[in-house]
Coordinates of C-alpha atoms in Angstrom, one line a residue:
X1 CA -43.3 12.2 4.9
X2 CA -43.2 13.0 8.7
X3 CA -42.5 16.3 10.4
X4 CA -41.0 14.6 13.4
X5 CA -38.1 12.9 11.5
X6 CA -34.8 14.6 10.9
X7 CA -32.8 13.1 8.0
X8 CA -29.1 13.3 7.5
X9 CA -27.4 12.0 4.3
X10 CA -23.7 11.2 4.8
X11 CA -21.8 11.0 1.5
X12 CA -18.1 11.4 0.7
X13 CA -18.8 13.7 -2.2
X14 CA -20.8 16.9 -2.6
X15 CA -22.5 15.5 -5.7
X16 CA -24.4 12.4 -6.7
X17 CA -22.5 10.1 -9.0
X18 CA -24.7 8.8 -11.8
X19 CA -22.5 5.7 -12.2
X20 CA -24.4 4.4 -15.3
X21 CA -22.9 7.4 -17.2
X22 CA -19.2 6.9 -16.1
X23 CA -18.3 5.4 -19.5
X24 CA -19.6 8.6 -21.2
X25 CA -17.6 10.7 -18.8
X26 CA -14.3 9.0 -19.6
X27 CA -15.0 9.2 -23.3
X28 CA -15.9 12.9 -23.1
X29 CA -19.5 12.3 -24.4
X30 CA -21.3 13.1 -21.2
X31 CA -21.2 14.0 -17.5
X32 CA -21.8 11.8 -14.5
X33 CA -22.0 14.1 -11.5
X34 CA -25.3 15.7 -10.4
X35 CA -25.5 18.4 -7.7
X36 CA -27.4 17.3 -4.7
X37 CA -29.1 20.7 -4.5
X38 CA -31.3 19.6 -7.4
X39 CA -32.0 16.1 -6.0
X40 CA -32.7 16.3 -2.2
X41 CA -35.7 17.6 -0.3
X42 CA -34.9 20.8 1.5
X43 CA -35.3 19.1 4.8
X44 CA -32.5 16.6 4.2
X45 CA -29.2 17.7 5.7
X46 CA -26.1 16.7 3.6
X47 CA -22.9 15.9 5.4
X48 CA -19.9 15.5 3.1
X49 CA -17.8 13.0 4.9
X50 CA -17.1 9.2 5.1
X51 CA -18.7 6.8 7.6
X52 CA -16.0 4.7 9.2
X53 CA -17.9 2.8 11.9
X54 CA -21.4 2.4 13.2
X55 CA -21.4 2.2 17.0
X56 CA -24.6 0.3 17.6
X57 CA -24.3 0.5 21.4
X58 CA -24.0 4.3 21.5
X59 CA -26.1 4.7 18.4
X60 CA -23.6 6.9 16.6
X61 CA -22.1 7.0 13.2
X62 CA -18.4 7.7 13.4
X63 CA -17.0 9.8 10.5
X64 CA -13.5 10.1 9.0
X65 CA -13.3 13.7 10.1
X66 CA -13.6 12.6 13.7
X67 CA -17.2 13.8 14.0
X68 CA -20.0 11.6 15.3
X69 CA -23.7 11.6 14.4
X70 CA -26.4 10.4 16.7
X71 CA -29.1 8.3 15.2
X72 CA -32.2 6.4 16.0
X73 CA -32.1 4.5 12.7
X74 CA -29.4 4.0 10.1
X75 CA -30.2 3.3 6.5
X76 CA -27.1 1.5 5.3
X77 CA -26.7 2.4 1.6
X78 CA -23.0 2.4 1.0
X79 CA -23.3 0.9 -2.5
X80 CA -20.5 -1.0 -4.3
X81 CA -17.1 -0.3 -5.7
X82 CA -14.5 -2.0 -7.8
X83 CA -13.0 -5.2 -6.6
X84 CA -9.2 -5.2 -6.2
X85 CA -7.9 -7.6 -8.9
X86 CA -5.5 -10.4 -8.0
X87 CA -3.8 -10.5 -11.4
X88 CA -0.2 -9.4 -11.2
X89 CA 0.2 -5.7 -11.9
X90 CA -3.5 -5.1 -12.3
X91 CA -4.1 -3.4 -8.9
X92 CA -1.3 -0.9 -9.5
X93 CA -1.4 -0.3 -13.2
X94 CA -4.9 -0.9 -14.4
X95 CA -7.5 1.7 -13.6
X96 CA -10.9 0.6 -12.3
X97 CA -14.2 2.2 -13.5
X98 CA -16.5 2.1 -10.6
X99 CA -16.0 5.5 -8.9
X100 CA -15.9 9.1 -10.1
X101 CA -12.3 9.5 -9.0
X102 CA -11.0 6.6 -11.0
X103 CA -13.1 7.7 -14.0
X104 CA -11.4 11.1 -13.7
X105 CA -8.1 9.3 -13.8
X106 CA -9.0 7.4 -16.9
X107 CA -10.2 10.5 -18.6
X108 CA -7.0 12.4 -17.7
X109 CA -4.8 9.6 -19.0
X110 CA -6.8 9.4 -22.2
X111 CA -6.2 13.1 -22.8
X112 CA -2.5 12.4 -22.7
X113 CA -2.5 9.6 -25.2
X114 CA -2.2 9.7 -29.0
X115 CA -5.5 9.1 -30.8
X116 CA -4.2 5.7 -32.1
X117 CA -2.8 4.5 -28.8
X118 CA -3.9 0.9 -27.9
X119 CA -6.4 0.7 -25.0
X120 CA -7.4 -2.5 -23.2
X121 CA -10.8 -2.9 -21.4
X122 CA -10.9 -5.9 -19.1
X123 CA -14.4 -7.3 -18.4
X124 CA -17.0 -8.6 -20.8
X125 CA -20.0 -7.5 -18.7
X126 CA -22.2 -4.5 -19.4
X127 CA -19.8 -1.9 -18.0
X128 CA -16.9 -3.2 -20.0
X129 CA -18.9 -3.4 -23.2
X130 CA -20.3 0.2 -22.8
X131 CA -16.8 1.5 -22.0
X132 CA -15.2 -0.2 -25.0
X133 CA -18.0 0.9 -27.3
X134 CA -17.9 4.5 -26.2
X135 CA -14.2 4.7 -26.7
X136 CA -14.3 2.9 -30.1
X137 CA -17.0 5.3 -31.4
X138 CA -14.6 8.1 -30.5
X139 CA -12.0 6.5 -32.8
X140 CA -9.9 4.8 -30.2
X141 CA -8.1 1.4 -30.7
X142 CA -9.8 -0.9 -28.2
X143 CA -9.3 -4.5 -27.1
X144 CA -12.1 -5.9 -24.9
X145 CA -11.0 -8.9 -22.8
X146 CA -14.0 -11.0 -21.7
X147 CA -12.3 -13.9 -20.0
X148 CA -15.3 -16.0 -21.1
X149 CA -18.6 -15.2 -22.8
X150 CA -19.3 -11.7 -24.0
X151 CA -22.3 -10.3 -22.1
X152 CA -23.1 -13.5 -20.3
X153 CA -26.2 -12.1 -18.6
X154 CA -27.9 -11.4 -22.0
X155 CA -29.6 -13.6 -24.5
X156 CA -28.0 -15.1 -27.6
X157 CA -29.6 -12.5 -29.9
X158 CA -28.3 -9.6 -27.8
X159 CA -24.8 -11.1 -27.7
X160 CA -24.7 -11.5 -31.4
X161 CA -25.9 -7.9 -32.0
X162 CA -23.2 -6.5 -29.6
X163 CA -20.5 -8.7 -31.2
X164 CA -21.3 -7.4 -34.6
X165 CA -21.4 -3.8 -33.5
X166 CA -18.0 -4.1 -31.8
X167 CA -16.5 -5.8 -34.9
X168 CA -17.8 -3.0 -37.2
X169 CA -16.2 -0.4 -35.0
X170 CA -12.8 -2.1 -34.8
X171 CA -13.0 -3.5 -31.3
X172 CA -10.9 -6.7 -30.8
X173 CA -12.9 -9.0 -28.6
X174 CA -11.0 -11.7 -26.7
X175 CA -13.2 -14.4 -25.2
X176 CA -11.0 -17.4 -24.9
X177 CA -8.1 -16.0 -22.9
X178 CA -7.7 -14.3 -19.6
X179 CA -5.3 -11.6 -18.4
X180 CA -2.1 -13.1 -16.9
X181 CA -0.3 -9.8 -16.1
X182 CA -0.8 -6.1 -16.6
X183 CA 2.3 -4.1 -17.5
X184 CA 2.8 -0.4 -17.9
X185 CA 2.8 -0.7 -21.7
X186 CA 1.2 -4.1 -22.4
X187 CA -1.1 -6.9 -21.2
X188 CA 0.1 -10.5 -21.1
X189 CA -2.5 -13.3 -21.6
X190 CA -2.8 -16.9 -20.4
X191 CA -2.1 -18.2 -23.9
X192 CA 1.3 -16.6 -23.8
X193 CA 0.6 -13.7 -26.1
X194 CA 1.4 -10.1 -25.2
X195 CA -0.5 -7.1 -26.6
X196 CA 0.5 -3.5 -26.4
X197 CA -1.7 -1.4 -24.1
X198 CA -1.1 2.3 -23.3
X199 CA -4.0 2.3 -20.9
X200 CA -5.7 -0.7 -19.2
X201 CA -9.2 -0.1 -17.8
X202 CA -10.5 -2.7 -15.3
X203 CA -14.2 -3.4 -15.2
X204 CA -14.2 -7.0 -14.0
X205 CA -15.7 -7.5 -10.6
X206 CA -17.3 -5.5 -7.8
X207 CA -16.9 -5.3 -4.1
X208 CA -18.6 -3.4 -1.3
X209 CA -17.2 -1.2 1.5
X210 CA -16.2 -2.8 4.7
X211 CA -18.3 -0.6 7.0
X212 CA -20.7 -3.3 8.1
X213 CA -17.9 -5.7 9.0
X214 CA -15.9 -2.9 10.7
X215 CA -19.0 -2.2 12.8
X216 CA -19.3 -5.8 14.0
X217 CA -22.3 -6.6 11.9
X218 CA -22.8 -9.9 10.1
X219 CA -22.1 -9.9 6.3
X220 CA -22.1 -12.3 3.4
X221 CA -18.8 -13.4 1.8
X222 CA -18.6 -10.2 -0.3
X223 CA -19.2 -8.0 2.7
X224 CA -22.9 -7.1 2.1
X225 CA -24.9 -6.6 5.3
X226 CA -27.1 -9.6 6.1
X227 CA -30.7 -8.7 6.6
X228 CA -34.2 -10.3 6.8
X229 CA -36.8 -9.7 4.2
X230 CA -37.7 -6.3 5.6
X231 CA -34.1 -5.2 4.9
X232 CA -33.5 -5.1 8.7
X233 CA -30.0 -6.1 9.9
X234 CA -30.0 -9.6 11.5
X235 CA -27.9 -8.1 14.4
X236 CA -29.6 -4.8 15.1
X237 CA -33.2 -3.7 14.4
X238 CA -32.1 -0.1 14.2
X239 CA -30.1 -0.7 11.0
X240 CA -31.9 -1.1 7.7
X241 CA -30.0 -1.8 4.4
X242 CA -30.6 -0.9 0.8
X243 CA -28.9 -1.1 -2.6
X244 CA -25.8 -3.1 -3.6
X245 CA -24.5 -3.5 0.0
X246 CA -27.7 -5.3 1.2
X247 CA -28.0 -9.1 1.3
X248 CA -31.6 -9.9 2.3
X249 CA -31.9 -13.5 3.5
X250 CA -28.4 -14.0 2.1
X251 CA -29.8 -13.7 -1.4
X252 CA -28.8 -10.3 -2.7
X253 CA -30.4 -8.9 -5.9
X254 CA -28.0 -8.2 -8.8
X255 CA -26.0 -5.0 -8.4
X256 CA -28.0 -2.5 -10.4
X257 CA -29.9 0.8 -10.2
X258 CA -33.0 -1.2 -11.2
X259 CA -32.8 -3.0 -7.9
X260 CA -31.2 -0.2 -5.8
X261 CA -34.0 2.3 -6.3
X262 CA -36.9 0.1 -5.0
X263 CA -34.7 -1.2 -2.2
X264 CA -34.0 2.4 -1.1
X265 CA -37.7 3.2 -1.0
X266 CA -38.5 0.0 0.8
X267 CA -35.8 0.7 3.4
X268 CA -37.5 4.0 4.1
X269 CA -40.9 2.3 4.3
X270 CA -39.4 -0.1 6.9
X271 CA -38.3 2.8 9.1
X272 CA -41.7 4.5 8.7
X273 CA -43.4 1.3 9.7
X274 CA -41.4 1.0 12.8
X275 CA -42.2 4.6 13.7
X276 CA -45.9 3.8 13.3
X277 CA -45.6 0.6 15.3
X278 CA -46.7 -1.6 12.4
X279 CA -45.0 -4.6 10.7
X280 CA -42.8 -3.5 7.8
X281 CA -43.5 -4.9 4.4
X282 CA -41.3 -7.7 3.0
X283 CA -39.1 -7.3 0.0
X284 CA -40.9 -7.7 -3.4
X285 CA -38.9 -6.6 -6.4
X286 CA -38.9 -8.0 -10.0
X287 CA -36.1 -7.4 -12.4
X288 CA -37.2 -7.4 -16.0
X289 CA -34.1 -7.0 -18.1
X290 CA -31.3 -4.7 -18.8
X291 CA -30.0 -2.2 -21.4
X292 CA -26.4 -1.8 -22.7
X293 CA -25.4 1.2 -24.8
X294 CA -23.1 0.9 -27.8
X295 CA -21.8 4.5 -28.2
X296 CA -24.3 7.3 -28.6
X297 CA -26.4 6.0 -31.5
X298 CA -27.1 2.3 -30.7
X299 CA -28.0 0.1 -27.7
X300 CA -29.6 -3.2 -26.9
X301 CA -32.6 -3.5 -24.6
X302 CA -32.7 -7.1 -23.3
X303 CA -36.1 -8.1 -22.0
X304 CA -36.3 -10.7 -19.2
X305 CA -38.7 -12.6 -17.0
X306 CA -39.5 -11.2 -13.5
X307 CA -36.6 -13.3 -12.1
X308 CA -34.2 -11.5 -14.6
X309 CA -33.6 -14.6 -16.8
X310 CA -33.2 -13.4 -20.4
X311 CA -36.0 -13.8 -22.9
X312 CA -35.3 -14.4 -26.6
X313 CA -36.5 -10.9 -27.2
X314 CA -34.5 -7.7 -27.5
X315 CA -34.6 -4.3 -29.2
X316 CA -31.4 -2.8 -30.8
X317 CA -30.1 0.1 -32.9
X318 CA -31.4 3.6 -32.5
X319 CA -34.6 2.5 -30.8
X320 CA -32.5 0.7 -28.2
X321 CA -30.4 3.8 -27.8
X322 CA -33.5 5.9 -27.2
X323 CA -34.7 3.4 -24.6
X324 CA -31.4 3.4 -22.9
X325 CA -31.2 7.2 -22.8
X326 CA -34.7 7.4 -21.4
X327 CA -33.8 4.8 -18.7
X328 CA -30.7 6.8 -17.7
X329 CA -32.6 10.1 -17.5
X330 CA -35.4 8.5 -15.4
X331 CA -32.9 7.3 -12.8
X332 CA -32.2 10.9 -11.8
X333 CA -35.7 12.2 -12.5
X334 CA -37.3 9.6 -10.2
X335 CA -35.0 10.7 -7.3
X336 CA -35.9 14.4 -8.0
X337 CA -39.6 13.4 -8.1
X338 CA -39.3 11.5 -4.8
X339 CA -37.8 14.7 -3.2
X340 CA -40.9 16.7 -4.4
X341 CA -43.4 13.9 -3.6
X342 CA -42.1 11.4 -1.0
X343 CA -43.5 7.9 -1.5
X344 CA -44.1 8.4 -5.3
X345 CA -41.7 5.7 -6.5
X346 CA -43.3 2.6 -8.0
X347 CA -41.7 -0.6 -9.2
X348 CA -42.5 -3.9 -10.8
X349 CA -43.2 -6.7 -8.2
X350 CA -43.5 -10.4 -8.2
X351 CA -39.9 -11.5 -8.7
X352 CA -39.2 -15.0 -7.7
X353 CA -37.0 -15.2 -4.6
X354 CA -36.7 -17.6 -1.7
X355 CA -38.4 -16.1 1.4
X356 CA -36.1 -15.3 4.2
X357 CA -36.7 -15.5 8.0
X358 CA -39.5 -13.4 9.4
X359 CA -38.4 -10.1 11.0
X360 CA -38.0 -10.2 14.7
X361 CA -37.3 -6.5 15.0
X362 CA -39.5 -4.6 17.4
X363 CA -41.0 -1.3 16.4
X364 CA -39.5 1.9 17.8
X365 CA -40.0 5.7 17.6
X366 CA -37.0 7.3 16.0
X367 CA -36.4 11.0 15.6
X368 CA -33.2 10.9 13.5
X369 CA -32.1 8.8 10.6
X370 CA -28.5 8.8 9.3
X371 CA -27.9 7.3 5.9
X372 CA -24.3 6.7 4.9
X373 CA -24.2 7.0 1.1
X374 CA -21.8 6.0 -1.5

């Protein structure tokens, strides 16, 4: 939006990972990587590398390659990844499904298994459900371990619909037991039972990269960067956060692309406000539900209030699947549109959040912005 700003995007991969399609990738029903050439404005310089430390004194981003990037502002958008499970054997044997590389491992191992080999998916949230459903529709024998309620973030009607779909497609759903141990060929449970498992996929729990803490910046217990309501770091007014790794006022939004997209746009607006010498806008994002796919021909669209509490209203079946596919396509299309027309992204506002402390950051005049990506 300004000719006097140079933008560098730092990302460890040469392609954007459309993580909401990783379950399709592992099942062989879709792809999850999108070339950055089709998504970025021509003026954005892509550096394929990993940020290891932000030196706030020298205003440099240190990279794994040994290179350093000067900056006037950093937009901290490192996203989230899989949490390391504490269950015996899980960290070594089970395969997480939060990154492209681990999804490639799952897909590779699936290709080596018999069609009737037993597969265990651990995690009863939306990622676990979508993975189990995608594999079941492809004829795989799947056990889904919830460790509690199936799809706890959804309403009762949506949970019933999902449970019935999984049952019709042969998925064994375990809600009353937890995983006690993961073995190379089996999973042991807290009730003493042991079930064969040729492949165990772990979708329970997320974490964030340790870059903020490694840079001496304050974080919450999960490691998300603590910011004020303008998404500005509490420690340094030259660092602005967005996405899963941001904790505005210590009250982070749920990890989701629904929240990450407006947070990214708002982080850019904060930097632009500082360039202009004006007060940045405060965070205002509403979350109005979620959508979970059940294979390629069904899904559930759960509607919610603006604070993301589920309403007793949902759409399922093929209509839900059409809605889900549209939502997935729009995620990438909105980024491409933003590249063509900066500032075009719009989002629903009015979500109920407790207001954080007012920003004390002073305006500045940057010429370079480094954005460490996922």
